[in-house]
Amino acid sequence: MDANDATFKDIIAHCKEYGYIYPGSEIYDGLGAVYDYGPLGVELKNRIKHYWYGWMTRLNDNIVGIDTAIFMHPTVWKASGHVDAFNDPLIDNKDSKKRYRADVLIEDQIEKHLEKANKEVTKAAKRFGESFDEALYRETNPRVKKYLDKAEDLRLRFANAAEANDMAALKQIIEDEGIVCPMSGSRNWTDVRQFNLMFSTQMGSVAEGASELYLRPETAQGIFVNMLNVAKSSRLKVPFGIAQVGKAFRNEIVARQFIFRMREFEQMEMQFFVRPGDELKWYEHWKEKRMRWHQSLKLGEDSYRFHDHDKLAHYANAAADIEFKFPFGFKELEGIHSRTDFDLKRHEEFSGRKLQYFDPETQEKYVPYVVETSIGLDRMFLAIIASALREETLEDGSTRTVMKIPYFLSPVQVAVLPLIKKDGLPEVASDIRQNLALDFAVQYDEKDSVGRRYRRQDAIGTPFCVTVDHETLEDNAVTVRDRNNMTQERIPIDNLQQYLLPKLSMSEAWKKTM
Ligand code: ATP
């Protein structure tokens, strides 16, 4: 599926219509790959942040938070390697004039070979029924083997070319595989060139000799340069972690998949500092913990997979992505990297300061090793929205559009609806609204029939609708409708808060990750 696909288009249109996400600077025809979050979008985003940040810093005694500046001393980016090596290989199609990342074109091609193999396997599974031995079939069937070998050969060739930073070899792969431009269908390609992704700007007036600064392309460096400050001021002992949520900026070459690849986006990163030699143990630990965090959102067990890296970044000795099944296929959602002592050592070298930690247990001084978990907040947002939005056919044959966002993340948690706009019902509903607003995000709505209001709340993903009717005036109870199964329960007003609290709390989901 591609950005042109109806389903993906529906998600984008739905996000705009209901105030989740708008194109940036829309009245000026937008700005490439820049988006604004609307009233519901900002609520959902804040809750995702909290689900991540709270999980990191509250459930782990040895992880603390930080909020570092977007501007950093320009030497930081020399030390980190971004000035010299934060490049993507770009290639242009001469007919469509579209620009692509050469590595992405090749990765998509590998995926195509794998998909062909999978199709053969699925067909055979249907044919053979219960007696089907999938592992054996994958090993022995010549057609399946042909596709799998093709994928593997390509993967190896790509890894070697990428490792050697060999742009001509990347171009050769694209030609040999006959990869065509998805827009024009042509093979009329330019050479592959390197392109640095950092945005730069000036600090101070130009007359005084302004210095060139970069907008940070990742939040991690703010954590590295503060490692000793945090360890000392928070009296932390290795192993310990520092977590941060913040903006990052990348001048992406290809930015066409809505909020999947933006030029201004937010990262949620945690750097975990460990004893040298312990890093691979912690790497495995965080891989597993992060996957459990994802699974606790219940977006679908089959929606995630690990992708272990063949080509390691210059700073890593092990790396994996958690990929998510987006509407356009499995793509990176989060990276988990064992970054060794590369960053801290480089900062020692470039700053002339020691970044060593004294370990009271071993009585040794060393530069800690780092395991990082790095997830894009906007990609997480897209993962949630994309799996939540659906069109359901109900028992009576009618349809409803519903966003099945996890209850504890929903931007509006409770809607309070007087059945009609008179007979004192709005007053009672307003009182309930006021009380519930102390604990929950509440919306009050009295316009249109109650059925239409239910549909509106379904469309924005509100888990509970509380309806005040004439009986309420007598029995002091209300009807609570559950978004997912549309069941209704009569609950005394005095018990409402108690009834809703556990159903909307994050702690239940957090517990499942422990
Ligand atoms: P990709 O290969 O998709 O470009 P990356 O490997 O460069 O991603 P990292 O540098 O590992 O990404 O960044 C960590 C996380 O930040 C990614 O897993 C992703 O969720 C998020 N991220 C990176 N670039 C963008 C972007 N342009 N827009 C939105 N999120 C991004």
XYZ file of C-alpha atoms and ligand atoms in Angstrom:
545
model
C 0.000 0.000 0.000
C 1.194 3.500 -0.733
C 0.272 7.018 0.317
C -2.167 7.059 -2.603
C -4.100 4.150 -1.245
C -7.640 4.964 -0.153
C -7.218 3.662 3.387
C -4.165 5.754 4.052
C -5.886 8.723 2.444
C -8.889 8.108 4.706
C -6.668 8.246 7.779
C -5.147 11.560 6.688
C -8.550 13.054 5.864
C -10.041 11.811 9.134
C -7.156 13.329 11.115
C -7.794 16.701 9.506
C -11.579 16.639 9.770
C -11.605 15.902 13.493
C -8.691 18.096 14.566
C -5.953 15.528 15.004
C -3.480 16.745 12.395
C -3.452 19.594 9.860
C -0.951 20.240 7.075
C 1.551 22.894 8.280
C 0.953 26.475 7.040
C -2.015 25.184 5.071
C -3.374 28.565 3.917
C -0.028 29.041 2.147
C -0.440 25.648 0.469
C 1.536 23.860 3.161
C 5.216 23.299 3.795
C 6.817 20.012 2.746
C 6.612 17.308 5.376
C 5.655 19.730 8.162
C 2.427 19.150 10.117
C 0.523 20.802 12.965
C -1.310 18.883 15.670
C -4.870 20.049 16.359
C -6.853 20.022 19.624
C -7.360 16.245 19.702
C -3.936 15.533 18.243
C -2.102 17.400 20.971
C -4.076 15.490 23.627
C -3.227 12.122 22.122
C 0.388 13.139 21.658
C 0.722 14.244 25.278
C -0.743 10.978 26.489
C 1.623 8.906 24.361
C 4.489 10.969 25.763
C 3.312 10.256 29.268
C 2.841 6.558 28.567
C 6.473 6.416 27.472
C 8.073 8.948 29.843
C 6.180 7.775 32.928
C 6.996 4.173 32.115
C 10.689 4.994 31.824
C 11.105 7.303 34.798
C 8.485 6.053 37.259
C 8.773 2.319 36.819
C 12.562 2.353 36.872
C 14.356 3.716 39.952
C 17.518 4.250 37.974
C 16.115 6.278 35.058
C 15.656 10.046 35.322
C 14.413 12.661 32.865
C 16.050 15.676 31.271
C 15.067 18.427 28.830
C 18.052 19.764 26.918
C 18.276 22.640 24.426
C 17.693 22.224 20.714
C 20.754 24.403 19.993
C 24.040 22.863 20.972
C 27.649 23.934 20.579
C 28.515 23.279 16.925
C 31.468 21.074 17.883
C 28.987 18.580 19.358
C 27.991 17.590 15.820
C 31.597 17.202 14.707
C 32.252 14.948 17.688
C 29.090 12.910 17.095
C 30.004 12.342 13.458
C 26.909 14.091 12.100
C 28.829 16.784 10.196
C 30.810 14.183 8.276
C 28.536 11.178 8.170
C 24.855 12.047 8.690
C 24.122 11.523 5.039
C 21.533 9.689 3.020
C 22.266 8.370 -0.459
C 19.898 10.152 -2.843
C 19.002 9.359 -6.423
C 16.763 11.231 -8.875
C 14.570 9.843 -11.579
C 15.164 11.984 -14.651
C 11.667 11.447 -16.068
C 9.457 12.048 -13.046
C 11.992 14.453 -11.430
C 11.239 12.639 -8.184
C 13.946 12.159 -5.607
C 14.413 8.902 -3.701
C 16.649 7.403 -1.084
C 18.681 4.736 -2.849
C 18.785 2.576 0.286
C 14.997 2.680 0.621
C 14.478 1.667 -3.025
C 16.722 -1.358 -2.469
C 15.119 -2.305 0.858
C 11.702 -2.213 -0.819
C 13.026 -4.502 -3.528
C 14.238 -7.034 -0.902
C 10.788 -6.900 0.646
C 9.210 -7.617 -2.765
C 11.241 -10.829 -3.151
C 10.240 -11.899 0.363
C 6.586 -11.163 -0.363
C 6.703 -13.362 -3.459
C 8.102 -16.222 -1.369
C 5.392 -15.688 1.237
C 2.665 -15.736 -1.408
C 3.885 -19.130 -2.643
C 3.869 -20.444 0.913
C 0.357 -19.158 1.594
C -0.925 -20.755 -1.610
C 0.682 -24.080 -0.705
C -0.661 -23.937 2.849
C -4.187 -23.660 1.409
C -3.564 -26.535 -0.990
C -2.097 -28.955 1.538
C -4.305 -28.084 4.492
C -3.440 -29.497 7.884
C -0.563 -31.677 6.751
C 1.422 -28.636 5.560
C 4.962 -28.356 6.902
C 5.873 -24.722 6.285
C 9.527 -24.896 7.366
C 10.172 -27.872 5.074
C 8.379 -26.203 2.166
C 10.458 -23.042 2.565
C 13.645 -25.094 2.432
C 12.767 -27.410 -0.402
C 10.326 -25.796 -2.815
C 12.415 -24.497 -5.737
C 10.266 -21.419 -6.415
C 10.192 -20.335 -2.793
C 13.911 -20.985 -2.506
C 14.566 -18.919 -5.611
C 12.826 -15.861 -4.135
C 14.403 -16.305 -0.705
C 17.878 -16.644 -2.235
C 17.282 -13.546 -4.326
C 16.315 -11.581 -1.220
C 19.328 -12.872 0.708
C 21.811 -12.179 -2.096
C 20.462 -8.686 -2.494
C 20.573 -8.082 1.239
C 24.255 -9.079 1.364
C 25.189 -7.045 -1.669
C 23.382 -4.015 -0.267
C 24.997 -4.419 3.169
C 28.459 -4.522 1.596
C 27.863 -1.477 -0.605
C 26.378 0.494 2.289
C 29.195 -0.523 4.646
C 31.777 0.678 2.126
C 29.800 3.881 1.434
C 30.082 2.928 -2.210
C 27.588 5.086 -4.114
C 28.474 3.574 -7.510
C 27.745 0.096 -6.144
C 24.323 1.245 -4.904
C 23.526 2.602 -8.364
C 24.679 -0.670 -9.918
C 22.312 -2.633 -7.659
C 19.390 -0.422 -8.691
C 20.255 -1.004 -12.355
C 20.877 -4.754 -12.017
C 17.602 -5.280 -10.157
C 15.740 -3.249 -12.753
C 14.182 -1.069 -10.048
C 11.785 1.425 -11.600
C 10.575 4.804 -10.366
C 7.218 4.215 -8.637
C 5.882 7.416 -10.247
C 7.044 7.222 -13.861
C 7.854 3.525 -14.094
C 11.136 4.449 -15.769
C 14.708 3.326 -15.123
C 16.237 6.638 -16.128
C 18.245 7.306 -12.949
C 20.927 9.840 -12.020
C 24.020 8.754 -10.071
C 23.666 8.222 -6.329
C 24.969 11.124 -4.200
C 25.420 11.726 -0.486
C 23.263 14.419 1.115
C 23.700 15.805 4.676
C 20.441 15.910 6.612
C 21.189 18.621 9.168
C 19.493 22.032 9.067
C 21.788 24.934 9.870
C 21.228 28.494 11.050
C 23.229 31.424 12.478
C 23.577 32.539 16.064
C 24.456 36.195 16.704
C 24.558 38.985 14.133
C 26.419 38.302 10.950
C 28.473 41.531 11.402
C 29.942 40.216 14.654
C 30.973 37.014 12.945
C 28.017 34.779 13.647
C 28.631 31.132 14.282
C 26.859 28.459 12.334
C 24.620 26.240 14.424
C 22.618 23.138 13.642
C 19.105 22.273 14.688
C 19.673 19.004 16.524
C 18.996 15.946 14.357
C 18.605 13.724 17.440
C 18.025 14.348 21.138
C 20.696 11.876 22.289
C 23.647 14.279 22.208
C 22.023 16.532 24.819
C 22.023 13.507 27.099
C 25.651 12.527 26.409
C 27.066 15.968 27.161
C 25.097 16.056 30.436
C 25.890 12.499 31.532
C 28.195 13.503 34.390
C 25.987 16.432 35.492
C 23.026 14.099 35.832
C 24.953 11.248 37.462
C 26.401 13.610 40.089
C 23.328 15.726 40.792
C 20.999 12.713 41.000
C 23.571 10.474 42.775
C 23.100 7.708 40.213
C 25.170 4.556 40.023
C 25.885 2.616 36.828
C 23.725 1.166 35.360
C 21.447 4.206 35.032
C 19.421 5.853 32.299
C 18.454 9.351 31.160
C 15.195 9.835 29.247
C 14.154 12.765 27.107
C 11.287 13.752 24.843
C 12.029 16.533 22.416
C 12.082 17.932 18.908
C 14.566 16.852 16.290
C 15.059 18.172 12.763
C 16.159 16.414 9.600
C 16.176 17.714 6.063
C 14.710 14.463 4.759
C 15.107 13.788 1.066
C 11.900 11.882 0.663
C 9.088 12.919 2.922
C 5.825 11.657 1.511
C 4.252 9.444 4.080
C 2.325 11.903 6.212
C 3.763 12.054 9.743
C 5.913 8.950 9.200
C 8.807 11.002 7.866
C 8.741 14.663 8.820
C 11.356 17.389 8.695
C 10.487 18.515 12.226
C 9.492 15.708 14.568
C 9.706 14.498 18.133
C 11.834 11.743 19.561
C 11.536 9.864 22.814
C 14.989 8.611 23.666
C 16.542 6.856 26.616
C 20.287 6.409 26.976
C 21.265 3.693 29.423
C 24.829 3.868 30.800
C 26.439 0.548 31.703
C 29.787 -1.033 32.605
C 31.991 -1.809 29.587
C 31.404 -5.449 28.694
C 27.827 -5.462 30.019
C 26.354 -3.681 27.006
C 25.108 -6.662 25.038
C 23.298 -8.060 28.053
C 21.516 -4.705 28.514
C 20.874 -4.451 24.800
C 18.931 -7.725 24.935
C 17.162 -6.532 28.082
C 15.945 -3.316 26.464
C 14.956 -5.018 23.234
C 12.649 -7.276 25.157
C 11.323 -4.574 27.500
C 10.536 -2.193 24.682
C 8.662 -4.880 22.758
C 6.578 -5.568 25.858
C 5.751 -1.867 26.112
C 4.526 -1.929 22.522
C 2.496 -5.088 22.998
C 0.755 -3.511 26.011
C -0.933 -1.086 23.598
C -2.676 -4.027 21.954
C -2.407 -2.701 18.419
C -2.156 -6.293 17.180
C 0.371 -8.971 18.134
C 1.351 -9.506 14.514
C 1.844 -5.805 13.895
C 5.404 -5.764 15.250
C 8.626 -7.441 14.282
C 12.327 -7.037 15.002
C 14.714 -6.179 12.230
C 18.333 -6.834 13.227
C 20.781 -4.576 11.414
C 23.464 -5.906 9.115
C 24.936 -2.517 8.455
C 25.793 -0.986 11.800
C 26.077 2.774 12.193
C 29.595 4.027 12.872
C 28.888 4.125 16.614
C 27.144 0.790 17.221
C 28.142 -2.805 17.990
C 24.579 -4.151 17.835
C 21.357 -2.603 16.556
C 17.782 -3.599 15.871
C 14.602 -1.851 14.834
C 11.158 -2.561 16.098
C 9.129 -2.397 12.920
C 5.413 -1.758 12.776
C 2.935 -2.770 10.124
C 1.968 0.681 8.849
C -0.635 1.039 6.070
C 2.312 1.115 3.629
C 4.078 -1.960 5.040
C 6.448 -2.906 7.861
C 8.650 0.101 8.681
C 10.884 1.263 11.516
C 9.081 2.599 14.540
C 11.842 2.398 17.138
C 15.580 1.776 17.147
C 17.519 -0.024 19.872
C 21.252 0.484 19.620
C 24.279 -0.584 21.552
C 26.349 2.578 20.966
C 29.485 1.437 22.860
C 31.547 4.302 24.346
C 31.803 5.965 20.942
C 29.897 9.164 21.733
C 31.348 9.808 25.163
C 34.906 9.101 23.993
C 34.482 11.458 21.054
C 33.149 14.181 23.346
C 36.188 13.670 25.597
C 38.392 14.075 22.573
C 36.666 17.162 21.164
C 35.947 18.979 24.454
C 39.169 18.097 26.241
C 37.113 17.137 29.328
C 37.074 13.751 31.014
C 33.708 11.964 30.878
C 34.605 9.149 33.211
C 32.542 7.611 35.879
C 34.025 6.329 39.146
C 32.494 2.973 39.988
C 32.398 2.618 43.770
C 31.928 -1.142 43.513
C 34.919 -1.922 41.343
C 36.904 1.157 42.457
C 37.587 1.806 38.774
C 37.208 4.819 36.547
C 35.799 4.248 33.073
C 33.829 5.777 30.233
C 30.426 4.027 30.415
C 28.992 2.116 27.475
C 25.586 3.144 26.176
C 22.473 1.253 25.121
C 19.802 3.505 23.660
C 16.147 3.129 22.846
C 14.887 5.730 20.391
C 11.305 6.014 19.209
C 9.598 8.643 17.086
C 6.603 10.113 18.879
C 4.911 11.009 15.599
C 5.434 7.505 14.213
C 3.927 6.067 17.374
C 1.001 8.441 16.887
C 0.576 7.202 13.313
C 0.798 3.567 14.417
C -2.017 4.147 16.900
C -4.243 6.131 14.564
C -3.725 3.722 11.665
C -4.681 0.669 13.694
C -7.526 2.448 15.474
C -9.561 3.803 12.573
C -12.111 1.438 11.087
C -15.476 1.234 9.446
C -17.716 -1.269 11.229
C -20.918 -2.879 10.069
C -23.335 -3.253 12.957
C -25.921 -5.965 13.592
C -28.736 -3.859 12.126
C -26.738 -3.446 8.903
C -25.825 0.192 9.516
C -22.188 1.283 9.622
C -20.157 3.370 11.987
C -16.714 4.971 11.792
C -14.887 4.303 15.003
C -11.394 4.986 16.323
C -10.453 2.184 18.668
C -7.626 4.054 20.364
C -6.486 2.395 23.631
C -8.852 3.771 26.281
C -6.127 5.298 28.413
C -4.704 7.234 25.453
C -7.924 8.609 23.980
C -7.934 12.409 23.674
C -11.494 12.740 24.947
C -12.069 10.133 27.640
C -15.681 10.824 28.574
C -18.490 12.605 26.730
C -21.404 13.894 28.803
C -24.655 14.122 26.869
C -28.044 15.367 28.068
C -30.686 13.357 26.189
C -32.497 16.564 25.252
C -31.775 20.258 25.640
C -34.491 20.991 28.191
C -36.360 19.775 31.326
C -33.302 20.468 33.508
C -31.204 17.731 31.854
C -28.445 20.124 30.607
C -27.977 21.475 34.142
C -27.497 17.998 35.614
C -25.166 17.061 32.746
C -23.122 20.240 33.267
C -22.641 19.403 36.932
C -21.465 15.908 36.039
C -19.135 17.374 33.456
C -17.583 19.725 36.013
C -16.957 16.925 38.478
C -15.548 14.455 35.980
C -13.268 17.121 34.478
C -11.166 16.999 37.664
C -10.018 13.494 36.720
C -10.661 13.048 33.018
C -10.639 14.808 29.650
C -14.368 15.466 29.221
C -16.434 16.853 26.382
C -19.973 18.162 26.793
C -22.284 17.875 23.793
C -25.993 18.686 23.561
C -26.405 19.247 19.824
C -28.356 16.797 17.564
C -29.949 13.466 18.416
C -28.172 11.256 20.915
C -27.522 8.658 18.190
C -25.649 11.200 16.109
C -23.700 12.322 19.128
C -22.662 8.708 19.821
C -21.422 8.476 16.233
C -19.426 11.699 16.610
C -17.802 10.392 19.773
C -17.064 7.042 18.078
C -15.402 8.916 15.234
C -12.992 10.691 17.592
C -12.449 7.592 19.733
C -14.125 8.582 23.023
C -14.248 5.424 25.199
C -17.311 6.380 27.306
C -20.485 8.379 26.734
C -22.466 9.334 29.825
C -26.094 10.095 29.002
C -28.390 12.046 31.301
C -32.110 11.267 30.742
C -35.404 11.960 32.499
C -34.953 8.976 34.800
C -31.715 10.534 36.037
C -33.813 13.197 37.756
C -35.473 10.445 39.783
C -32.835 7.755 40.331
C -29.677 9.905 40.226
C -28.132 7.452 37.781
C -26.873 7.757 34.205
C -26.373 5.467 31.221
C -22.740 4.751 30.399
C -22.036 3.524 26.881
C -18.844 1.693 26.081
C -17.284 2.607 22.709
C -15.881 -0.807 21.798
C -18.861 -3.075 22.358
C -21.579 -0.386 22.515
C -23.061 -1.970 25.655
C -24.857 0.328 28.066
C -24.865 0.223 31.843
C -26.812 2.197 34.417
C -24.432 3.733 36.960
C -25.276 5.979 39.958
C -23.791 9.458 39.469
C -21.990 9.167 42.789
C -20.135 6.059 41.562
C -19.184 7.394 38.136
C -15.682 8.496 38.957
C -14.907 5.192 40.687
C -16.404 3.246 37.791
C -14.392 5.072 35.120
C -11.040 5.463 36.845
C -9.671 1.897 36.473
C -10.990 1.640 32.928
C -9.151 4.788 31.847
C -5.968 4.495 33.847
C -2.549 3.849 32.354
C -1.387 1.821 35.314
C -3.273 -1.316 34.226
C -1.503 -1.273 30.875
C 1.844 -0.502 32.525
C 1.391 -3.497 34.835
C 1.291 -5.800 31.829
C 4.794 -4.699 30.830
C 6.398 -5.614 34.158
P 14.727 5.948 9.053
O 15.634 4.794 8.683
O 13.266 5.631 8.966
O 15.121 7.241 8.409
P 16.447 6.337 11.274
O 17.050 4.979 11.390
O 17.217 7.425 10.637
O 14.997 6.214 10.604
P 16.877 6.962 14.009
O 17.981 7.904 13.731
O 17.191 5.637 14.588
O 15.978 6.793 12.694
O 15.804 7.729 14.891
C 15.055 7.098 15.898
C 13.568 7.173 15.657
O 13.160 8.499 15.348
C 13.102 6.344 14.478
O 12.890 5.014 14.867
C 11.805 7.031 14.102
O 10.725 6.553 14.879
C 12.050 8.473 14.464
N 12.341 9.266 13.259
C 13.514 9.339 12.593
N 13.402 10.165 11.544
C 12.129 10.625 11.541
C 11.397 11.527 10.716
N 11.972 12.138 9.687
N 10.101 11.763 10.997
C 9.505 11.169 12.051
N 10.150 10.320 12.870
C 11.442 10.048 12.641
